[in-house]
Amino acid sequence: MSMPFYLGIPALVSVGALALGLFPRFFNKSPIANLPGPPAGSVLLGNVPQVMDPRTAGKFTASLCETYGPVHQIHGALGERLLHVFDPRALHSILVADMEHFPKELAPINALRFLLGPGMLGSEGLQHRRQRKLLNSAFSQTHLRNMMPMMFEVGDKLRGAMAEHVTTKAEELDVNAWMAKTSLDILGHAFLGYSFDSFVEDSRDSLGESIKSFFAVFGKVSLVAFLVPSLSHFLPESLIRMLFRVFPFSANLHRLLDISDTMRRRATEIVQVKKAALNKGDEELLRRVGEGKDIMSLLLKSNMIASEDDKISDDEVIAQVSTIMLAGLDTTSNALSHILYVLAQDTTAQEQLRAELLAAQRPSFAGRSTSSIPHDELMRLPYLDAVFRETLRLYPPVGFMSRRAATDIVLPLTWPVCGKDGSMMHEVVVPKGTLVVPNLQACNRNKALWGDDALEWRPERWMEELPKELYEAHVPGIYSNLMTFSGGGRSCIGVKFAELETKIVLSILLTAFKFELTDKPVVWNFSVVDYPTMGESSTKPELLLKVSPLLAAPATEKDSLVPPSASCSDTSVTPHSFIDKGIGGSKTTIRVHHGAVDQTMVTTGSPSTVMRHVKAVLEGMGVDVIIEGDYKYRCTRPKRTHVRLDDPGTPDASSPPHQVSSYTEPEAGSDAMRVAAAVPGSTPGSVPPIGVAAIYGVAQQDGGDEVRFAVELTRLAQLDGTYSLDVRRLKGNLRSYTFLYDTLRQRVDLQR
Ligand code: HEM
């Protein structure tokens, strides 16, 4: 699309003004020019290409720190000089003591404010302090404790979903993608009271997809981070957006704008629904995911009762949705990936951690049916804690940050620096406008603080006395002498959330699976948030590890007796000959239940009788049933052909009776055997006759779409002879599925 000429004028003027404004840098000598530092990589771009390339940035910045020490200069674009720093006193000044003089940006708008709105990452001064005050209380320790059962529940779903991929032997899984799904679901529930359904096959939520791809796309158009603040000096935000839309810059820029638009639209919808629920009262909230205990509901409640001075605007509330989801997603999921990666490298440490976790597990507590560890114990487990701290010390997901000096300011130093002119500098004069880059990773790895083994991954250091040099340096990080979560008034608000989530997920995964390296190399890329790729040439964030199950659910004596003898014409049970082949490996065992239990689906009936009964009920609902095992059915309720608005729960009389049209004969050796869902008495080898019409709810309740779900009988580990009928959505609208679940629950009536 060609650009209208009237839009071209301001664009040309702004680019020209930008160039003229920046050009004098080449000629003005900055006071930081006397600091040691590398030669410029290029006249125009300085060292920017080396610092911005995720592949080279990690090694390059580490070598700068090693060569030039805790405070040095780097060449920026167009003659700019950047201050690269990991000296503890200087960090304290930038992040704590003189924080107000070191905002994120001096321009009216920074890139994150432009893309996400006026949330925590994009606001400054009073506006930021007001937001932080409100959010601080919502992130309190008490509220976090309330979120623990929900985090366990998502962890259980992760374990269940992973177990389906890893049944008997080691499989290569993209652990990074699994951790992203887990963190998205945990954040969705805990922060928004919203379910992203990450473990449901084919589930694609536009907000979830936008959040997951944001940083990857942003990283491809990092020029935006430079252009937006510069342009915002002379152009309003709306015009910058319009310019970006009409300029044929790049497809990625347009994609980034689309992502930003989607996030704003979905965030607005979510906040509106929450506000409406809050206005209707607690009953309505209790019915929703998160039951009103989610951080966003708490924030909205606090904002309603806050004084006029403390209140934040609707725009600010909406902006927090994308801001906090982004701040908490890749950071925590990539930290989890990194921990699993180092444990795959060091299998002795993995075994030690597993032993500690298994020993701490309680069979059941606080309504949980699966084994898990209560909050206080989990947070105090010494080796888990040491592994968490040590991995986040050596591999902080956010390696560096940026600030701008708002005034000329003197930076105190812990260690004096020898200037290029040979003078010893005990402090550094930082001119207004200087871009300051605190390097968090370099501080965490500083041998002067951590000792000669600072570059080694050694969790035991946390169980010993830490070096006295570390204590004496007063590193300003909020967590454990580390800079990983930054320090001061803009430090990470989600530090405890991240710790709790990471420890819960590790406690679930390491007690169920073993993680090993594959023979493919893994590369960690240094970016806004560090991420793994498989090999040097791939750009896809990915971490392949070999995952194998630790415990196969043992078959009980009772289990091995089922199913009872059945004739081949009885389609309600799988013929014995089929089972005896052992296809799928789990035909004759009942798996142990994971996750929360729906009490109405618990039964002490004989498993084979229960399964026959359940199948008959499903047939009565016109559902297609595939027998996947003695205790597992895969079900499909077909799409409605005509929309009806009459009473719920009745077969759709206006549509033709549902025909089992996709019947296929079971192949010898196939894992699943399809049966005629609606017709008792049909045999596997016969084409089923026309069956019962499928069931649909009223349109408001049930969209009439195709719904696929799995029904499985599992046994409760701690209660002999007690089973749970687990139903899991695989595909289809949540409301339609809920209608089917409720109908099935009523009709099977397992409590009778
Ligand atoms: C291992 C996980 C995490 C790490 C390493 C981490 C690290 C950081 C760092 C270094 C900052 C400072 C950034 C800067 O000033 O430029 C920060 C800020 C922030 N983090 Fe985290 N974070 C993590 C998890 C989370 C989680 C789970 C949440 C929320 C659920 C969260 C929410 C935030 C917010 C809102 C800010 C901005 C605070 C402000 O500007 O006042 N983070 N985080």
mmCIF file of C-alpha atoms in Angstrom, residues 250-395:
data_model
loop_
_atom_site.group_PDB
_atom_site.id
_atom_site.type_symbol
_atom_site.label_atom_id
_atom_site.label_comp_id
_atom_site.label_asym_id
_atom_site.label_seq_id
_atom_site.Cartn_x
_atom_site.Cartn_y
_atom_site.Cartn_z
ATOM 1 C CA SER A 250 8.099 -4.916 7.830
ATOM 2 C CA ALA A 251 5.522 -7.647 8.180
ATOM 3 C CA ASN A 252 6.761 -8.218 11.741
ATOM 4 C CA LEU A 253 5.995 -4.628 12.731
ATOM 5 C CA HIS A 254 2.437 -5.005 11.495
ATOM 6 C CA ARG A 255 2.168 -8.321 13.307
ATOM 7 C CA LEU A 256 3.371 -6.664 16.498
ATOM 8 C CA LEU A 257 0.688 -3.995 16.120
ATOM 9 C CA ASP A 258 -1.945 -6.698 15.544
ATOM 10 C CA ILE A 259 -0.784 -8.505 18.680
ATOM 11 C CA SER A 260 -0.947 -5.252 20.635
ATOM 12 C CA ASP A 261 -4.500 -4.564 19.329
ATOM 13 C CA THR A 262 -5.667 -8.099 20.167
ATOM 14 C CA MET A 263 -4.246 -7.893 23.681
ATOM 15 C CA ARG A 264 -5.983 -4.573 24.336
ATOM 16 C CA ARG A 265 -9.318 -5.794 22.978
ATOM 17 C CA ARG A 266 -9.275 -9.058 24.938
ATOM 18 C CA ALA A 267 -7.998 -7.370 28.085
ATOM 19 C CA THR A 268 -10.854 -4.863 27.881
ATOM 20 C CA GLU A 269 -13.391 -7.696 27.558
ATOM 21 C CA ILE A 270 -11.936 -9.595 30.514
ATOM 22 C CA VAL A 271 -11.908 -6.537 32.764
ATOM 23 C CA GLN A 272 -15.485 -5.653 31.779
ATOM 24 C CA VAL A 273 -16.747 -9.151 32.581
ATOM 25 C CA LYS A 274 -14.926 -9.068 35.939
ATOM 26 C CA LYS A 275 -16.324 -5.673 36.834
ATOM 27 C CA ALA A 276 -19.832 -6.840 35.971
ATOM 28 C CA ALA A 277 -19.356 -9.938 38.158
ATOM 29 C CA LEU A 278 -18.077 -7.786 41.009
ATOM 30 C CA ASN A 279 -21.093 -5.513 40.719
ATOM 31 C CA LYS A 280 -23.403 -8.540 40.876
ATOM 32 C CA GLY A 281 -21.789 -9.640 44.121
ATOM 33 C CA ASP A 282 -19.825 -12.539 45.515
ATOM 34 C CA GLU A 283 -22.176 -15.303 44.302
ATOM 35 C CA GLU A 284 -21.423 -14.466 40.699
ATOM 36 C CA LEU A 285 -17.676 -14.264 41.382
ATOM 37 C CA LEU A 286 -17.660 -17.612 43.150
ATOM 38 C CA ARG A 287 -19.035 -19.261 40.044
ATOM 39 C CA ARG A 288 -16.121 -18.080 37.922
ATOM 40 C CA VAL A 289 -12.642 -19.518 37.470
ATOM 41 C CA GLY A 290 -10.562 -18.267 40.385
ATOM 42 C CA GLU A 291 -13.674 -17.729 42.539
ATOM 43 C CA GLY A 292 -12.885 -14.036 42.928
ATOM 44 C CA LYS A 293 -9.544 -14.806 44.618
ATOM 45 C CA ASP A 294 -7.580 -13.983 41.482
ATOM 46 C CA ILE A 295 -5.284 -10.979 41.546
ATOM 47 C CA MET A 296 -7.329 -8.983 39.043
ATOM 48 C CA SER A 297 -10.526 -9.333 41.104
ATOM 49 C CA LEU A 298 -8.592 -8.255 44.206
ATOM 50 C CA LEU A 299 -7.149 -5.311 42.301
ATOM 51 C CA LEU A 300 -10.580 -4.221 41.075
ATOM 52 C CA LYS A 301 -12.034 -4.527 44.571
ATOM 53 C CA SER A 302 -9.176 -2.496 46.113
ATOM 54 C CA ASN A 303 -9.483 0.125 43.384
ATOM 55 C CA MET A 304 -13.206 0.506 44.062
ATOM 56 C CA ILE A 305 -12.609 1.406 47.689
ATOM 57 C CA ALA A 306 -9.346 3.346 47.207
ATOM 58 C CA SER A 307 -9.273 7.098 47.878
ATOM 59 C CA GLU A 308 -9.442 9.352 44.820
ATOM 60 C CA ASP A 309 -5.673 9.970 45.093
ATOM 61 C CA ASP A 310 -4.899 6.262 45.071
ATOM 62 C CA LYS A 311 -7.351 5.124 42.369
ATOM 63 C CA ILE A 312 -6.113 4.081 38.951
ATOM 64 C CA SER A 313 -8.031 4.632 35.702
ATOM 65 C CA ASP A 314 -9.820 1.946 33.667
ATOM 66 C CA ASP A 315 -7.119 2.266 30.995
ATOM 67 C CA GLU A 316 -4.470 1.527 33.603
ATOM 68 C CA VAL A 317 -6.386 -1.487 34.918
ATOM 69 C CA ILE A 318 -6.789 -2.864 31.388
ATOM 70 C CA ALA A 319 -3.096 -2.302 30.622
ATOM 71 C CA GLN A 320 -2.116 -4.436 33.653
ATOM 72 C CA VAL A 321 -3.671 -7.521 32.004
ATOM 73 C CA SER A 322 -1.118 -7.754 29.171
ATOM 74 C CA THR A 323 1.655 -6.166 31.222
ATOM 75 C CA ILE A 324 1.586 -8.645 34.069
ATOM 76 C CA MET A 325 0.886 -11.652 31.877
ATOM 77 C CA LEU A 326 3.950 -10.709 29.812
ATOM 78 C CA ALA A 327 6.110 -9.902 32.823
ATOM 79 C CA GLY A 328 5.270 -13.243 34.433
ATOM 80 C CA LEU A 329 5.071 -15.663 31.518
ATOM 81 C CA ASP A 330 8.385 -16.115 29.694
ATOM 82 C CA THR A 331 10.407 -15.230 32.782
ATOM 83 C CA THR A 332 8.954 -18.032 34.899
ATOM 84 C CA SER A 333 8.501 -20.621 32.166
ATOM 85 C CA ASN A 334 12.036 -20.116 30.843
ATOM 86 C CA ALA A 335 13.373 -20.307 34.409
ATOM 87 C CA LEU A 336 11.579 -23.650 34.780
ATOM 88 C CA SER A 337 13.011 -24.818 31.463
ATOM 89 C CA HIS A 338 16.498 -23.815 32.564
ATOM 90 C CA ILE A 339 16.181 -25.677 35.853
ATOM 91 C CA LEU A 340 15.016 -28.848 34.072
ATOM 92 C CA TYR A 341 17.876 -28.431 31.599
ATOM 93 C CA VAL A 342 20.568 -28.191 34.284
ATOM 94 C CA LEU A 343 19.007 -31.141 36.108
ATOM 95 C CA ALA A 344 19.088 -33.137 32.865
ATOM 96 C CA GLN A 345 22.798 -32.317 32.664
ATOM 97 C CA ASP A 346 23.421 -33.228 36.284
ATOM 98 C CA THR A 347 21.397 -36.377 36.903
ATOM 99 C CA THR A 348 22.928 -36.874 40.365
ATOM 100 C CA ALA A 349 21.493 -33.529 41.447
ATOM 101 C CA GLN A 350 18.205 -34.524 39.829
ATOM 102 C CA GLU A 351 18.122 -37.761 41.870
ATOM 103 C CA GLN A 352 18.969 -35.889 45.076
ATOM 104 C CA LEU A 353 16.181 -33.393 44.496
ATOM 105 C CA ARG A 354 13.704 -36.145 43.617
ATOM 106 C CA ALA A 355 14.556 -38.010 46.823
ATOM 107 C CA GLU A 356 13.947 -34.853 48.872
ATOM 108 C CA LEU A 357 10.605 -34.203 47.157
ATOM 109 C CA LEU A 358 9.387 -37.795 47.496
ATOM 110 C CA ALA A 359 10.277 -37.841 51.183
ATOM 111 C CA ALA A 360 8.327 -34.620 51.788
ATOM 112 C CA GLN A 361 5.169 -35.706 49.973
ATOM 113 C CA ARG A 362 2.016 -36.201 52.000
ATOM 114 C CA PRO A 363 -0.573 -38.678 50.721
ATOM 115 C CA SER A 364 -3.381 -36.127 50.805
ATOM 116 C CA PHE A 365 -4.248 -32.903 52.553
ATOM 117 C CA ALA A 366 -6.447 -29.862 52.090
ATOM 118 C CA GLY A 367 -8.851 -31.744 49.841
ATOM 119 C CA ARG A 368 -6.149 -32.950 47.455
ATOM 120 C CA SER A 369 -6.346 -36.564 46.430
ATOM 121 C CA THR A 370 -2.844 -36.794 45.010
ATOM 122 C CA SER A 371 0.320 -36.642 47.020
ATOM 123 C CA SER A 372 1.798 -33.188 47.401
ATOM 124 C CA ILE A 373 3.717 -30.971 49.788
ATOM 125 C CA PRO A 374 2.116 -28.286 52.008
ATOM 126 C CA HIS A 375 3.149 -24.669 51.378
ATOM 127 C CA ASP A 376 5.494 -24.028 54.280
ATOM 128 C CA GLU A 377 7.332 -27.306 53.866
ATOM 129 C CA LEU A 378 7.662 -26.869 50.133
ATOM 130 C CA MET A 379 9.151 -23.409 50.499
ATOM 131 C CA ARG A 380 11.617 -24.657 53.122
ATOM 132 C CA LEU A 381 12.937 -27.772 51.346
ATOM 133 C CA PRO A 382 16.686 -27.069 51.411
ATOM 134 C CA TYR A 383 17.836 -28.710 48.225
ATOM 135 C CA LEU A 384 14.863 -27.508 46.168
ATOM 136 C CA ASP A 385 15.542 -24.009 47.440
ATOM 137 C CA ALA A 386 19.253 -24.315 46.646
ATOM 138 C CA VAL A 387 18.543 -25.540 43.098
ATOM 139 C CA PHE A 388 16.063 -22.691 42.568
ATOM 140 C CA ARG A 389 18.441 -20.006 43.843
ATOM 141 C CA GLU A 390 21.541 -21.365 42.144
ATOM 142 C CA THR A 391 19.893 -21.667 38.721
ATOM 143 C CA LEU A 392 18.417 -18.179 38.989
ATOM 144 C CA ARG A 393 21.801 -16.845 40.141
ATOM 145 C CA LEU A 394 23.800 -18.276 37.257
ATOM 146 C CA TYR A 395 21.061 -18.040 34.626
#
